[in-house]
Coordinates of C-alpha atoms and ligand atoms in Angstrom, one line a residue:
M1 CA 0.0 0.0 0.0
I2 CA 1.4 3.4 -0.9
Q3 CA 1.6 5.7 2.0
T4 CA 0.5 9.3 1.5
K5 CA 2.3 12.2 3.2
E6 CA -0.5 12.5 5.7
D7 CA -0.3 8.7 6.5
I8 CA 3.4 9.1 7.2
L9 CA 2.9 12.2 9.4
I10 CA 0.1 10.7 11.3
G11 CA 2.1 7.4 11.7
A12 CA 4.7 9.4 13.6
L13 CA 2.2 10.8 16.1
P14 CA 2.3 7.9 18.6
Y15 CA 6.1 8.0 18.7
I16 CA 6.1 11.8 19.1
Q17 CA 3.6 11.4 22.0
R18 CA 5.7 8.7 23.6
Y19 CA 9.0 10.5 23.4
E20 CA 7.9 14.0 24.3
G21 CA 10.0 15.3 27.2
K22 CA 12.3 12.2 27.0
T23 CA 16.1 12.5 26.6
F24 CA 18.0 10.9 23.6
V25 CA 21.8 10.9 23.7
I26 CA 23.3 10.5 20.2
K27 CA 26.9 9.5 19.6
Y28 CA 27.7 11.2 16.3
G29 CA 30.6 9.8 14.3
G30 CA 31.9 8.1 11.1
A31 CA 30.8 9.1 7.6
A32 CA 27.9 11.2 8.9
M33 CA 30.6 13.6 10.1
T34 CA 32.5 13.9 6.8
D35 CA 30.0 13.7 3.9
A36 CA 28.3 17.1 3.3
A37 CA 24.8 15.6 2.4
L38 CA 24.9 13.3 5.5
K39 CA 26.0 16.1 7.8
D40 CA 23.0 18.1 6.6
S41 CA 20.6 15.2 7.0
F42 CA 21.9 14.6 10.6
A43 CA 21.6 18.3 11.6
K44 CA 18.0 18.4 10.3
D45 CA 17.1 15.1 12.1
V46 CA 18.4 16.4 15.3
T47 CA 16.7 19.8 15.0
L48 CA 13.4 18.1 14.2
L49 CA 13.7 15.9 17.2
K50 CA 14.3 18.9 19.5
K51 CA 11.5 20.8 17.9
I52 CA 9.0 18.1 18.7
G53 CA 9.9 18.1 22.3
I54 CA 12.6 15.5 22.6
N55 CA 15.7 16.5 24.6
V56 CA 18.7 15.8 22.4
V57 CA 22.3 15.6 23.6
I58 CA 25.1 15.0 21.1
V59 CA 28.4 13.4 21.9
H60 CA 30.7 13.5 18.9
G61 CA 33.8 11.6 17.9
G62 CA 36.3 13.0 15.4
G63 CA 38.9 10.3 15.0
N64 CA 39.6 11.1 11.4
A65 CA 40.2 14.8 12.2
V66 CA 42.7 13.9 14.9
S67 CA 44.5 11.4 12.6
E68 CA 44.6 13.9 9.8
L69 CA 46.1 16.6 12.0
S70 CA 48.7 14.2 13.5
T71 CA 49.7 13.0 10.0
S72 CA 50.1 16.5 8.8
L73 CA 52.3 17.2 11.8
G74 CA 54.2 14.0 11.2
V75 CA 53.0 12.2 14.4
E76 CA 51.9 8.7 13.6
P77 CA 48.6 7.7 15.4
R78 CA 48.8 4.6 17.5
F79 CA 45.9 2.2 18.1
V80 CA 45.7 -0.6 20.7
G81 CA 42.7 -3.0 20.4
G82 CA 40.8 -0.6 18.2
Q83 CA 41.4 2.3 20.6
R84 CA 43.7 5.3 20.3
Y85 CA 46.9 5.5 22.4
T86 CA 47.1 9.0 23.8
D87 CA 50.4 10.5 24.8
E88 CA 50.9 14.2 25.8
A89 CA 51.3 15.3 22.2
T90 CA 48.3 13.4 21.0
L91 CA 46.2 14.7 23.8
K92 CA 47.0 18.2 22.7
M93 CA 45.9 17.4 19.2
V94 CA 42.8 15.7 20.5
V95 CA 41.8 18.7 22.6
M96 CA 42.6 21.0 19.7
T97 CA 40.5 19.2 17.1
L98 CA 37.7 17.7 19.2
T99 CA 36.9 20.6 21.4
G100 CA 37.9 23.1 18.6
T101 CA 37.4 22.4 14.9
V102 CA 35.1 19.4 15.2
N103 CA 32.9 20.6 18.0
K104 CA 32.3 24.0 16.5
E105 CA 31.6 22.4 13.1
V106 CA 28.8 20.2 14.6
V107 CA 27.4 23.2 16.6
G108 CA 27.4 25.3 13.4
L109 CA 25.6 22.6 11.4
I110 CA 22.8 22.2 13.9
N111 CA 22.4 25.9 14.3
H112 CA 22.3 26.3 10.6
A113 CA 19.4 23.8 10.5
G114 CA 17.5 25.8 13.1
G115 CA 18.5 24.1 16.3
N116 CA 20.0 25.9 19.4
A117 CA 23.2 24.1 19.9
I118 CA 26.0 25.0 22.3
G119 CA 29.4 23.3 22.2
L120 CA 31.0 22.0 25.3
C121 CA 33.6 19.5 26.4
G122 CA 33.9 17.5 29.6
I123 CA 36.1 20.1 31.1
D124 CA 33.5 22.8 31.0
N125 CA 31.8 23.2 34.4
N126 CA 33.3 19.7 35.2
L127 CA 30.8 18.2 32.8
I128 CA 32.7 14.9 32.7
T129 CA 34.9 13.9 35.7
A130 CA 37.2 11.2 34.4
K131 CA 39.8 8.8 35.7
K132 CA 42.5 6.8 33.8
H133 CA 41.0 4.0 31.7
A134 CA 43.1 0.8 31.3
P135 CA 40.8 -1.9 30.0
K136 CA 42.1 -5.3 31.0
G137 CA 45.3 -3.7 32.1
I138 CA 46.1 -2.3 28.6
D139 CA 47.8 1.1 29.0
L140 CA 46.2 3.5 26.5
G141 CA 48.1 6.6 27.9
L142 CA 46.0 9.6 28.7
V143 CA 42.7 7.8 28.0
G144 CA 40.0 8.3 30.6
E145 CA 36.7 6.8 31.6
V146 CA 33.7 8.6 32.9
E147 CA 33.6 8.7 36.7
S148 CA 30.7 11.2 37.0
V149 CA 28.7 13.6 34.9
N150 CA 27.4 17.0 35.9
S151 CA 23.9 16.1 34.9
E152 CA 22.4 19.0 36.8
F153 CA 24.2 21.4 34.5
L154 CA 23.3 19.4 31.4
N155 CA 19.6 19.3 32.4
S156 CA 19.6 23.0 33.0
L157 CA 20.8 23.6 29.5
I158 CA 18.3 21.1 28.1
S159 CA 15.5 22.7 29.9
T160 CA 16.2 26.0 28.2
G161 CA 15.9 24.5 24.8
I162 CA 19.6 24.0 24.1
I163 CA 21.1 21.1 22.3
P164 CA 24.4 20.4 24.1
V165 CA 27.1 19.2 21.7
I166 CA 29.8 17.5 23.7
A167 CA 33.4 16.7 22.8
P168 CA 34.5 13.6 24.7
V169 CA 37.3 15.0 26.8
G170 CA 37.2 14.7 30.6
V171 CA 39.0 16.1 33.5
S172 CA 40.1 14.3 36.7
T173 CA 39.5 15.7 40.2
D174 CA 43.2 16.6 40.3
G175 CA 43.0 18.5 37.0
E176 CA 44.4 15.9 34.6
V177 CA 42.8 16.1 31.2
Y178 CA 41.8 12.8 29.5
N179 CA 40.8 11.7 26.0
I180 CA 37.6 9.6 26.3
N181 CA 36.3 7.2 23.7
A182 CA 33.2 8.9 22.4
D183 CA 31.1 5.8 22.7
I184 CA 32.0 5.4 26.3
A185 CA 31.5 9.1 27.0
A186 CA 28.0 9.0 25.3
S187 CA 27.1 5.9 27.4
G188 CA 28.2 7.6 30.6
I189 CA 26.2 10.7 29.8
A190 CA 23.1 8.7 28.8
Q191 CA 23.4 6.8 32.2
A192 CA 23.7 10.0 34.2
L193 CA 20.7 11.6 32.4
G194 CA 18.6 8.4 32.7
A195 CA 18.2 8.7 28.9
E196 CA 15.3 7.0 27.2
K197 CA 17.5 6.1 24.2
L198 CA 21.2 6.1 23.3
F199 CA 22.1 6.0 19.6
F200 CA 25.5 5.1 18.2
L201 CA 25.9 6.4 14.6
S202 CA 28.6 4.5 12.8
D203 CA 29.4 3.4 9.3
T204 CA 27.6 0.0 9.4
E205 CA 24.0 -0.7 9.4
G206 CA 24.3 -2.2 12.9
V207 CA 25.5 -5.7 13.9
I208 CA 25.8 -7.9 10.8
V209 CA 26.0 -11.7 11.1
E210 CA 26.5 -13.8 7.9
G211 CA 25.6 -10.8 5.8
E212 CA 22.3 -10.2 7.7
L213 CA 21.5 -7.3 10.0
V214 CA 20.8 -8.4 13.5
P215 CA 17.6 -6.4 14.5
T216 CA 17.8 -7.2 18.2
L217 CA 20.9 -8.1 20.2
T218 CA 21.1 -9.3 23.8
N219 CA 24.2 -9.4 26.0
A220 CA 24.7 -13.2 26.0
R221 CA 24.5 -13.2 22.2
A222 CA 26.8 -10.2 21.9
Q223 CA 29.5 -11.8 24.0
Q224 CA 29.2 -15.0 21.9
Y225 CA 29.7 -12.9 18.7
I226 CA 32.7 -11.1 20.3
K227 CA 34.3 -14.5 21.2
Q228 CA 33.6 -15.8 17.6
G229 CA 35.2 -12.6 16.2
I230 CA 31.9 -11.7 14.5
I231 CA 31.8 -8.5 16.5
S232 CA 35.3 -7.0 16.5
G233 CA 37.5 -3.9 16.5
G234 CA 35.7 -0.6 17.2
M235 CA 32.3 -2.4 17.5
I236 CA 33.4 -4.1 20.8
P237 CA 33.6 -0.9 22.9
K238 CA 30.4 0.3 21.3
V239 CA 28.5 -2.9 22.2
N240 CA 30.0 -3.0 25.7
A241 CA 29.2 0.6 26.3
A242 CA 25.6 -0.2 25.2
F243 CA 25.2 -2.9 27.8
E244 CA 26.8 -0.8 30.5
A245 CA 24.2 1.9 29.6
L246 CA 21.3 -0.6 29.7
A247 CA 22.4 -2.0 33.1
N248 CA 22.3 1.5 34.5
G249 CA 18.9 2.7 33.5
V250 CA 19.1 3.7 29.8
K251 CA 16.0 2.1 28.3
K252 CA 17.3 1.2 24.8
V253 CA 20.4 1.5 22.7
H254 CA 20.4 1.7 18.9
L255 CA 23.3 1.0 16.6
I256 CA 22.5 2.8 13.3
N257 CA 24.1 3.5 10.0
G258 CA 25.1 7.2 9.9
A259 CA 26.1 6.6 6.3
A260 CA 22.5 6.4 5.2
K261 CA 20.4 9.6 5.1
H262 CA 17.9 10.2 7.9
S263 CA 18.6 6.8 9.5
L264 CA 18.0 8.5 12.9
L265 CA 14.4 9.5 12.0
L266 CA 13.6 6.1 10.4
E267 CA 14.9 4.2 13.5
I268 CA 12.8 6.4 15.8
F269 CA 9.6 6.8 13.9
T270 CA 9.1 3.5 12.2
H271 CA 8.0 0.2 13.7
E272 CA 10.7 -1.9 11.9
G273 CA 13.6 0.5 12.5
V274 CA 16.7 0.4 10.4
G275 CA 19.5 -0.7 12.7
T276 CA 20.3 -3.0 15.6
Q277 CA 18.4 -2.5 18.8
I278 CA 20.4 -3.5 21.9
I279 CA 18.2 -4.7 24.7
R280 CA 18.5 -6.3 28.1
E281 CA 17.9 -10.0 28.0
E282 CA 15.9 -11.8 30.6
R283 CA 14.7 -8.5 31.7
V284 CA 14.2 -9.0 35.4
F285 CA 16.4 -9.8 38.4
G286 CA 18.1 -12.7 36.8
N287 CA 21.4 -11.9 35.3
R288 CA 23.2 -10.6 38.3
N289 CA 22.1 -13.5 40.3
A290 CA 23.1 -15.9 37.6
G291 CA 26.5 -14.3 37.2
E292 CA 27.2 -14.7 40.9
R293 CA 26.3 -18.3 40.8
A294 CA 28.4 -19.0 37.7
A295 CA 31.4 -17.3 39.4
K296 CA 31.1 -19.8 42.2
G297 CA 30.9 -22.7 39.7
M298 CA 27.2 -23.2 40.4
V299 CA 24.5 -23.8 37.8
P300 CA 23.4 -20.3 36.7
K301 CA 19.7 -19.5 37.4
Q302 CA 17.5 -16.8 38.7
D303 CA 15.6 -16.6 42.0
L304 CA 13.1 -14.2 43.5
L305 CA 14.0 -14.3 47.2
D306 CA 13.9 -10.5 47.9
F307 CA 14.5 -7.3 45.9
S308 CA 18.2 -7.1 46.4
K309 CA 19.0 -8.2 42.9
M310 CA 16.4 -6.0 41.3
S311 CA 16.5 -2.4 40.0
K312 CA 13.8 0.2 39.6
Q313 CA 13.9 -0.7 35.9
D314 CA 13.4 -4.4 36.7
V315 CA 10.2 -3.5 38.7
E316 CA 8.9 -1.4 35.8
D317 CA 9.7 -4.2 33.3
L318 CA 7.9 -6.6 35.5
L319 CA 4.8 -4.4 35.8
H320 CA 4.9 -3.9 32.0
L321 CA 5.1 -7.7 31.4
T322 CA 2.1 -8.1 33.7
D323 CA 0.2 -5.8 31.4
V324 CA 1.4 -7.7 28.4
L325 CA 0.4 -11.1 29.9
K326 CA -3.1 -9.9 30.7
K327 CA -3.6 -9.3 27.0
T328 CA -2.3 -12.6 25.7
D329 CA -3.0 -16.3 26.0
A330 CA 0.7 -17.2 25.3
K331 CA 1.9 -20.3 27.1
P332 CA 5.5 -19.5 28.1
L333 CA 5.4 -22.3 30.8
A334 CA 4.3 -25.1 28.4
G335 CA 6.1 -28.3 29.4
K336 CA 7.3 -26.8 32.7
H337 CA 6.5 -28.0 36.2
V338 CA 6.4 -25.9 39.3
T339 CA 6.4 -27.4 42.8
L340 CA 4.8 -25.4 45.6
L341 CA 6.3 -26.2 49.0
F342 CA 4.3 -24.5 51.8
Q343 CA 5.0 -24.8 55.6
K344 CA 2.3 -22.2 56.4
P345 CA -1.4 -21.9 55.3
S346 CA -2.3 -19.8 52.3
L347 CA -5.3 -18.9 50.2
R348 CA -4.2 -16.2 47.8
T349 CA -0.6 -17.2 47.2
R350 CA -1.3 -20.9 46.7
V351 CA -4.2 -20.4 44.5
S352 CA -2.8 -17.6 42.4
F353 CA 0.4 -19.6 41.8
E354 CA -1.5 -22.7 40.9
V355 CA -3.9 -20.9 38.6
G356 CA -1.1 -18.7 37.1
V357 CA 1.1 -21.7 36.2
S358 CA -1.9 -23.4 34.6
Q359 CA -2.9 -20.3 32.6
L360 CA 0.7 -20.1 31.4
G361 CA 0.6 -23.7 30.1
G362 CA 2.5 -25.4 32.9
T363 CA 1.7 -27.9 35.7
S364 CA 2.0 -27.5 39.4
L365 CA 2.0 -29.6 42.5
Y366 CA 1.2 -28.4 46.1
L367 CA 3.1 -29.9 49.0
S368 CA 2.4 -29.1 52.6
N369 CA 5.2 -29.5 55.1
E370 CA 3.5 -32.5 56.8
G371 CA 4.4 -34.7 53.9
I372 CA 7.9 -33.4 53.5
G373 CA 9.3 -32.5 56.9
L374 CA 11.7 -30.0 55.5
G375 CA 14.9 -30.0 57.6
E376 CA 13.5 -32.8 59.8
R377 CA 12.6 -35.8 57.7
E378 CA 15.1 -34.7 55.1
S379 CA 17.8 -32.0 54.9
V380 CA 17.0 -28.7 53.0
K381 CA 19.9 -29.5 50.7
D382 CA 18.5 -32.9 49.7
V383 CA 15.0 -31.5 49.2
A384 CA 16.4 -28.8 47.0
R385 CA 18.4 -31.2 44.9
V386 CA 15.6 -33.8 44.5
L387 CA 12.9 -31.2 43.7
S388 CA 15.2 -29.6 41.2
S389 CA 15.4 -32.9 39.3
Y390 CA 11.6 -33.1 38.9
S391 CA 10.6 -29.4 38.6
D392 CA 11.5 -26.3 36.7
C393 CA 10.8 -24.0 39.7
I394 CA 10.2 -24.2 43.4
V395 CA 7.8 -21.8 45.1
A396 CA 8.3 -21.9 48.8
R397 CA 6.4 -20.5 51.8
L398 CA 8.5 -21.1 54.9
F399 CA 9.1 -19.9 58.4
D400 CA 12.8 -19.4 58.5
H401 CA 14.2 -17.1 55.8
N402 CA 17.5 -18.9 56.0
V403 CA 15.8 -22.0 54.9
I404 CA 14.7 -20.4 51.7
L405 CA 18.3 -19.2 51.1
G406 CA 19.4 -22.8 51.6
L407 CA 16.8 -24.1 49.2
A408 CA 17.9 -21.5 46.6
E409 CA 21.5 -22.3 47.0
H410 CA 21.2 -26.0 46.6
S411 CA 18.5 -26.1 43.9
T412 CA 19.4 -25.8 40.3
V413 CA 16.0 -24.3 39.4
P414 CA 14.6 -20.9 40.3
V415 CA 13.2 -20.5 43.8
I416 CA 10.5 -18.0 44.6
N417 CA 9.9 -16.7 48.1
A418 CA 6.1 -17.1 48.7
L419 CA 6.5 -15.6 52.2
T420 CA 8.9 -16.2 55.0
D421 CA 9.0 -14.8 58.5
L422 CA 11.3 -12.1 57.1
S423 CA 9.6 -11.0 53.9
H424 CA 6.9 -11.4 51.3
P425 CA 8.2 -10.0 48.0
C426 CA 5.5 -11.4 45.7
Q427 CA 2.9 -9.5 47.7
I428 CA 4.7 -6.2 47.4
L429 CA 5.3 -6.6 43.6
A430 CA 1.5 -7.1 43.2
D431 CA 0.9 -4.1 45.5
M432 CA 3.2 -2.0 43.3
Y433 CA 1.1 -3.0 40.3
T434 CA -2.1 -2.0 42.2
V435 CA -0.6 1.3 43.2
R436 CA 0.4 2.0 39.6
Q437 CA -3.0 0.8 38.4
F438 CA -4.6 3.6 40.4
G439 CA -2.2 6.2 39.0
K440 CA -0.3 6.6 42.3
L441 CA 3.1 5.2 41.2
R442 CA 4.6 8.6 40.6
P443 CA 7.2 10.9 42.1
G444 CA 6.2 11.9 45.6
L445 CA 4.3 8.7 46.4
K446 CA 3.8 8.4 50.1
V447 CA 3.0 4.9 51.5
A448 CA 2.0 4.7 55.2
F449 CA 2.3 1.2 56.7
I450 CA 0.4 1.0 59.9
G451 CA 0.8 -1.7 62.5
D452 CA 3.3 -4.6 62.8
G453 CA 6.8 -4.2 61.4
N454 CA 6.4 -7.7 60.0
N455 CA 7.4 -9.6 56.8
V456 CA 5.1 -7.4 54.6
A457 CA 6.5 -4.2 56.1
N458 CA 10.0 -5.5 55.6
S459 CA 9.3 -6.1 51.9
W460 CA 8.0 -2.6 51.6
I461 CA 11.3 -1.4 53.0
E462 CA 13.2 -3.6 50.5
M463 CA 11.1 -2.1 47.7
A464 CA 11.9 1.4 49.0
A465 CA 15.6 0.6 48.6
I466 CA 15.1 0.3 44.8
Y467 CA 12.0 2.3 44.0
P468 CA 11.8 6.0 45.1
M469 CA 9.0 6.7 47.5
H470 CA 8.2 8.2 50.9
L471 CA 7.6 5.2 53.2
S472 CA 6.4 6.0 56.7
I473 CA 5.9 3.0 59.0
A474 CA 4.0 3.5 62.2
A475 CA 4.7 0.6 64.6
P476 CA 4.9 0.5 68.4
T477 CA 8.3 0.2 70.0
G478 CA 9.3 -3.5 70.1
Y479 CA 7.5 -4.2 66.8
H480 CA 9.7 -2.3 64.4
P481 CA 10.8 -3.8 61.1
A482 CA 14.1 -5.7 60.6
P483 CA 16.9 -3.2 61.3
Q484 CA 19.3 -4.8 58.8
L485 CA 16.8 -4.2 56.0
L486 CA 16.1 -0.7 57.2
E487 CA 19.8 0.2 57.3
A488 CA 20.4 -1.2 53.8
A489 CA 17.4 0.8 52.5
L490 CA 18.5 4.0 54.2
R491 CA 22.1 3.5 52.8
S492 CA 20.7 3.2 49.3
G493 CA 19.4 6.7 49.6
I494 CA 16.7 5.9 47.1
S495 CA 13.7 6.7 49.3
T496 CA 12.7 8.7 52.4
I497 CA 11.9 6.1 55.0
E498 CA 10.8 6.9 58.5
I499 CA 9.7 4.7 61.4
V500 CA 7.3 6.5 63.7
N501 CA 5.3 5.6 66.8
D502 CA 2.3 7.8 65.9
P503 CA 0.1 6.3 63.1
R504 CA -1.3 9.8 62.5
I505 CA 2.1 11.1 61.4
A506 CA 2.4 8.2 59.0
A507 CA -1.1 8.6 57.6
D508 CA -0.8 12.4 57.1
S509 CA -1.3 13.2 53.4
A510 CA -0.4 9.6 52.5
D511 CA -1.4 8.2 49.0
V512 CA -1.6 4.6 50.4
I513 CA -2.7 3.5 53.8
Y514 CA -1.5 -0.1 54.2
T515 CA -2.0 -2.5 57.0
D516 CA -1.6 -6.2 57.8
V517 CA -2.6 -8.5 60.6
W518 CA -1.1 -7.8 64.1
T519 CA -0.4 -11.5 64.7
S520 CA 1.3 -13.2 61.8
M521 CA 1.4 -16.9 61.1
G522 CA 3.6 -18.6 63.7
Q523 CA 3.0 -15.9 66.3
E524 CA -0.3 -17.2 67.6
E525 CA 0.9 -17.5 71.1
E526 CA 1.7 -13.8 71.3
K527 CA -1.8 -12.9 70.2
Q528 CA -3.1 -11.3 73.5
A529 CA 0.1 -9.3 74.0
R530 CA -0.1 -8.1 70.4
L531 CA -3.8 -7.1 70.6
K532 CA -2.7 -4.8 73.5
A533 CA 0.4 -3.4 71.9
F534 CA -1.4 -2.5 68.6
K535 CA -4.7 -1.2 69.9
D536 CA -3.9 2.4 68.8
Y537 CA -2.7 1.2 65.3
Q538 CA -6.0 0.4 63.7
V539 CA -6.8 1.7 60.2
N540 CA -10.2 3.3 60.8
S541 CA -12.1 6.3 59.6
N542 CA -10.3 8.8 61.9
L543 CA -6.9 7.7 60.5
V544 CA -8.0 7.5 56.9
R545 CA -9.3 11.1 57.1
L546 CA -5.7 12.3 57.6
A547 CA -4.6 10.8 54.3
H548 CA -5.0 12.2 50.8
P549 CA -8.7 12.2 49.8
N550 CA -8.0 9.6 47.1
A551 CA -5.7 7.5 49.2
L552 CA -5.8 3.8 48.6
I553 CA -6.6 1.6 51.6
M554 CA -4.6 -1.6 51.1
H555 CA -4.3 -4.9 53.0
C556 CA -2.5 -8.0 51.8
L557 CA -5.2 -10.2 53.4
P558 CA -6.2 -12.2 55.4
A559 CA -7.8 -9.4 57.4
H560 CA -9.1 -9.4 60.9
R561 CA -11.9 -6.8 60.8
G562 CA -12.2 -5.0 64.0
E563 CA -8.5 -5.5 64.8
E564 CA -6.0 -3.9 62.4
I565 CA -8.8 -2.5 60.2
T566 CA -12.4 -1.7 60.6
E567 CA -15.2 -3.1 58.5
E568 CA -15.9 0.4 57.4
A569 CA -12.4 1.0 56.1
M570 CA -12.3 -2.4 54.4
E571 CA -15.6 -1.6 52.5
S572 CA -14.9 2.0 51.8
K573 CA -14.7 3.6 48.4
N574 CA -10.9 4.0 49.0
S575 CA -10.4 0.3 49.7
V576 CA -8.7 -1.7 46.8
V577 CA -8.0 -4.8 48.8
Y578 CA -9.7 -7.2 46.3
V579 CA -7.9 -5.7 43.3
Q580 CA -4.7 -6.2 45.3
A581 CA -5.6 -9.9 45.8
E582 CA -6.5 -10.4 42.1
N583 CA -3.2 -8.8 41.1
R584 CA -1.3 -11.5 42.9
L585 CA -2.3 -13.7 40.0
H586 CA -1.3 -11.3 37.2
V587 CA 2.0 -10.2 38.7
Q588 CA 3.1 -13.7 39.7
K589 CA 2.5 -14.9 36.1
A590 CA 5.0 -12.2 35.0
V591 CA 7.4 -13.4 37.7
L592 CA 7.1 -17.0 36.5
A593 CA 7.4 -16.0 32.8
T594 CA 10.5 -14.0 33.6
L595 CA 12.2 -16.7 35.6
L596 CA 11.3 -19.6 33.4
S597 CA 11.0 -18.4 29.8
D598 CA 12.4 -15.9 27.3
T599 CA 10.1 -13.0 27.8
S600 CA 11.6 -11.1 24.8
I601 CA 9.3 -13.2 22.6
L602 CA 6.3 -12.0 24.6
T603 CA 7.2 -8.3 24.6
D604 CA 7.0 -6.4 21.4
P605 CA 9.7 -3.7 21.5
A606 CA 7.4 -1.4 19.5
V607 CA 4.6 -1.6 22.1
D608 CA 3.8 1.7 23.8
E609 CA 4.3 0.8 27.4
A610 CA 2.7 3.9 28.8
A611 CA -0.5 3.4 26.7
L612 CA -0.7 -0.2 27.7
A613 CA -0.3 0.7 31.4
E614 CA -3.0 3.4 30.9
A615 CA -5.4 0.8 29.4
N616 CA -5.0 -1.2 32.6
E617 CA -5.7 1.8 34.9
Y618 CA -8.5 2.0 37.3
S619 CA -9.8 4.9 39.3
L620 CA -11.5 5.0 42.6
E621 CA -14.6 6.3 40.8
N622 CA -14.9 3.5 38.2
Y623 CA -13.8 0.7 40.5
E624 CA -16.9 -0.4 42.4
Q625 CA -17.0 -1.9 45.9
T626 CA -20.2 -3.4 47.1
E627 CA -20.7 -1.0 49.9
T628 CA -19.1 2.4 50.1
T629 CA -18.2 4.8 52.7
V630 CA -17.0 8.3 51.7
Y631 CA -14.5 9.8 54.2
H632 CA -14.0 13.1 52.5
S633 CA -16.9 15.1 51.2
Ligands
CP701 N1 -1.6 -12.2 51.1 C1 -1.3 -13.5 51.1 O1 -0.2 -13.9 50.9 O2 -2.3 -14.3 51.3 P1 -2.3 -15.8 51.7 O3 -1.6 -16.0 53.0 O4 -3.7 -16.3 51.7 O5 -1.5 -16.5 50.6
NVA702 N1 2.1 -11.0 58.0 C1 1.2 -12.0 57.5 C2 1.0 -11.9 56.1 C3 0.0 -12.9 55.5 C4 -0.1 -12.8 54.0 C5 1.7 -13.3 58.0 O1 2.9 -13.6 57.8 O2 0.9 -14.1 58.5

């Protein structure tokens, strides 16, 4: 079908909406810097991106210009492993050409096209603080790597409509100037800015294998190609810089051919794209875990024991995969078996795992402790080994958290923590999905946890160590959450976390009022003492009135009406407890799919994540509870 001009323009609309206000870092190099027509096309592409509201930051190379100058001065350029060796004389030429001739030429080109570019190098306002770079001990002379980036300064330029054009030269804290590989500089800057996209413009279409362009590349595959010599020379630092960027928050990296006109626009505004997209493989919490195990000579695999191996991006990926799975009947667990080993009772966790596995095409078996005698009839190690030989995954609900660590260590299949005395990660992942569903997962989110500093409170703290929020936990003295988790979360500096005695302080202006039972499973003998200790920590109308009018009332269930929460609060318009319970199913399916399958086949890179999330959104108005109480008139 022939596309009319208006089809093409309208086709770009979703991309424009998706990327408005986002930051793209573009490494400019190769032929696109030397050929007049390509230079013009690049400058126009960049200007167009800026004009439609995308923040563009350019980092340029200029290798040829440096080589030309050194040749004309009779200095032979030296390369080691595809990278330039920089002695004092070379550094002078690098600074001269990159921050002088080349930088000003790029700035001039963009300004001529109508952009508002300003030229900078890493020395300006300490934009790039660098330290000596010696990859695998190879001495490259005065070559640096990015230690930190003055992102505040860059953001202030961006916010005034400027396109910063950066020459990759950095300065150490003691004033030594370093030459930085432009790919590495671009990756460092993209990481510091939390860029949506990082582009590497070079003279090839992307990664080519047996004459074919590889449209999507993951790290495992890339390292294999490097070993086989398929990816070589200057492409190696590019690919490695790409994965470094992805591991540190950049959403996607694109390798595109700068030698083809408008490749930048085609990559951004068309579904197929034109280059190689570099993406994170098994997108959630797996790789780092797997790497640690491999280093110890153990079978690599991924577990979900807590959130210590996860990043904010991993959480967002998981919530996105949950949206995706709700829309498909894909069977990523076909042929897989999951064993559920539960020492404690359960309604939600057990049923949602069993149903979830079945919906994803797998089979499951529930084992209660009576039949197994974990650690008594048989050692944890032996149970782990034997179950690993029959199952593809072990989901365990246990008393002692150390036992789940033992299970995970000795099993060769993923282990999922379905609640221990210490934590309940599956619950909090589902809760994050619920919070997002009601539009509350946004900067400034305040979560008030009222009551016992138990396993559920602990998992909130672990989440606050990776996902920014204001977490206020109101618990009586003697019932505070686990200090080691609290210290680690505070050390991370990600969130504001406070432990208070007065529930009213926690509830004040909160977006979420969360509670859980006062007596957890295994603490039944303490019930009377606990009823007394927690009597002032009930979630009731007086407390809820202090929160934001649209605050969500949340409870992981089972609930004891009249103790930690009143009937009225449970049934109020603000209560989302049953959505929370349902979401256990959806989010656990995403956890299972992530741990046990290749989720890249489920997720279409072209899908608009924000639109999909929006389609799954509820509001307190359209979500109907059977009986409603309105606290705020
Ligand atoms: N919230 C929760 O984990 O419920 P169950 O104990 O019923 O599994
Ligand atoms: N804190 C509660 C949570 C139940 C899902 C318990 O451990 O019993």
